[in-house]
């Protein structure tokens, strides 16, 4: 097996593992307690709260729409790296959502926020470290950056802020506070994973 092919296989395995860790963190610690979160998962939680549609179906829909937008605005190379996550992340969400042993890990909100931060930051970090994306709401900031030169990090915060504010309509104050803790922890973990090595 040549070196280039071996490297690609390792990258694919790491992207799959990163998406599995991310989905586990969301299903095991965030959704059972209604803790607020950003991104496509945050939109999925809002839609689930209003309509009862499963989180994984909403994330599938958002990911597919954003993937199409990303393909047209960001090109084939980006689409190739993002396609795997676009499909695999909602699949892992479906898998973990339907496992009572995962969705009932702990009833402690503080513990859930800490572990969610670790899993979300770690999983997302593994995927982003390889230059891939988890799809969904990572894509609009990248498109805005390409079209208008707006900073990706600022746009990520803007989109997440709007999604978090929207969730506050459906959650109590305690879940909001734990959601803020979750964001702080996953940001630190994400930075550590991205800067590792």
XYZ file of N, CA and C in Angstrom, residues 40 43 59-74 78 82 86 135-141 143 159:
90
model
N -25.751 23.292 13.802
C -26.899 22.564 13.259
C -27.631 21.798 14.359
N -30.017 24.198 16.060
C -31.231 24.395 15.243
C -32.111 23.157 15.343
N -30.888 17.556 11.470
C -29.460 17.744 11.167
C -29.133 17.201 9.774
N -29.730 16.058 9.392
C -29.548 15.549 8.020
C -29.961 16.613 7.012
N -31.155 17.176 7.192
C -31.684 18.173 6.252
C -30.775 19.398 6.175
N -30.368 19.925 7.337
C -29.487 21.103 7.368
C -28.155 20.777 6.700
N -27.585 19.627 7.031
C -26.290 19.247 6.464
C -26.334 19.115 4.947
N -27.399 18.530 4.430
C -27.516 18.354 2.976
C -27.652 19.713 2.282
N -28.499 20.588 2.830
C -28.673 21.929 2.246
C -27.352 22.695 2.278
N -26.678 22.667 3.434
C -25.410 23.395 3.570
C -24.306 22.784 2.706
N -24.344 21.461 2.537
C -23.362 20.801 1.674
C -23.516 21.283 0.233
N -24.752 21.381 -0.236
C -25.017 21.853 -1.605
C -24.516 23.290 -1.770
N -24.818 24.139 -0.784
C -24.341 25.531 -0.815
C -22.808 25.548 -0.830
N -22.186 24.737 0.040
C -20.730 24.660 0.106
C -20.115 24.192 -1.198
N -20.756 23.226 -1.845
C -20.256 22.707 -3.123
C -20.199 23.817 -4.168
N -21.282 24.609 -4.254
C -21.337 25.660 -5.274
C -20.438 26.852 -4.959
N -20.308 27.187 -3.676
C -19.543 28.389 -3.325
C -18.090 28.107 -2.930
N -17.822 26.905 -2.426
C -16.477 26.625 -1.908
C -15.702 25.606 -2.740
N -13.398 21.162 -1.195
C -14.049 21.318 0.108
C -15.176 20.295 0.247
N -15.919 17.301 3.077
C -17.066 17.520 3.958
C -18.157 16.472 3.773
N -21.002 15.129 6.456
C -22.387 15.505 6.164
C -23.313 14.308 6.324
N -19.823 19.873 8.487
C -20.964 20.274 7.667
C -21.835 21.259 8.422
N -23.088 21.323 8.062
C -24.035 22.174 8.774
C -23.630 23.628 8.835
N -23.688 24.192 10.037
C -23.505 25.631 10.211
C -22.041 26.074 10.205
N -21.103 25.160 9.927
C -19.711 25.564 9.693
C -19.600 26.230 8.316
N -20.510 25.878 7.424
C -20.386 26.281 6.022
C -20.754 27.753 5.759
N -21.877 28.302 6.287
C -22.186 29.722 6.003
C -21.047 30.696 6.334
N -20.347 30.546 7.485
C -19.225 31.459 7.731
C -18.107 31.337 6.690
N -18.541 30.496 3.521
C -19.060 31.140 2.305
C -18.966 32.665 2.436
N -23.352 33.288 14.201
C -24.367 32.254 13.940
C -24.699 31.495 15.218
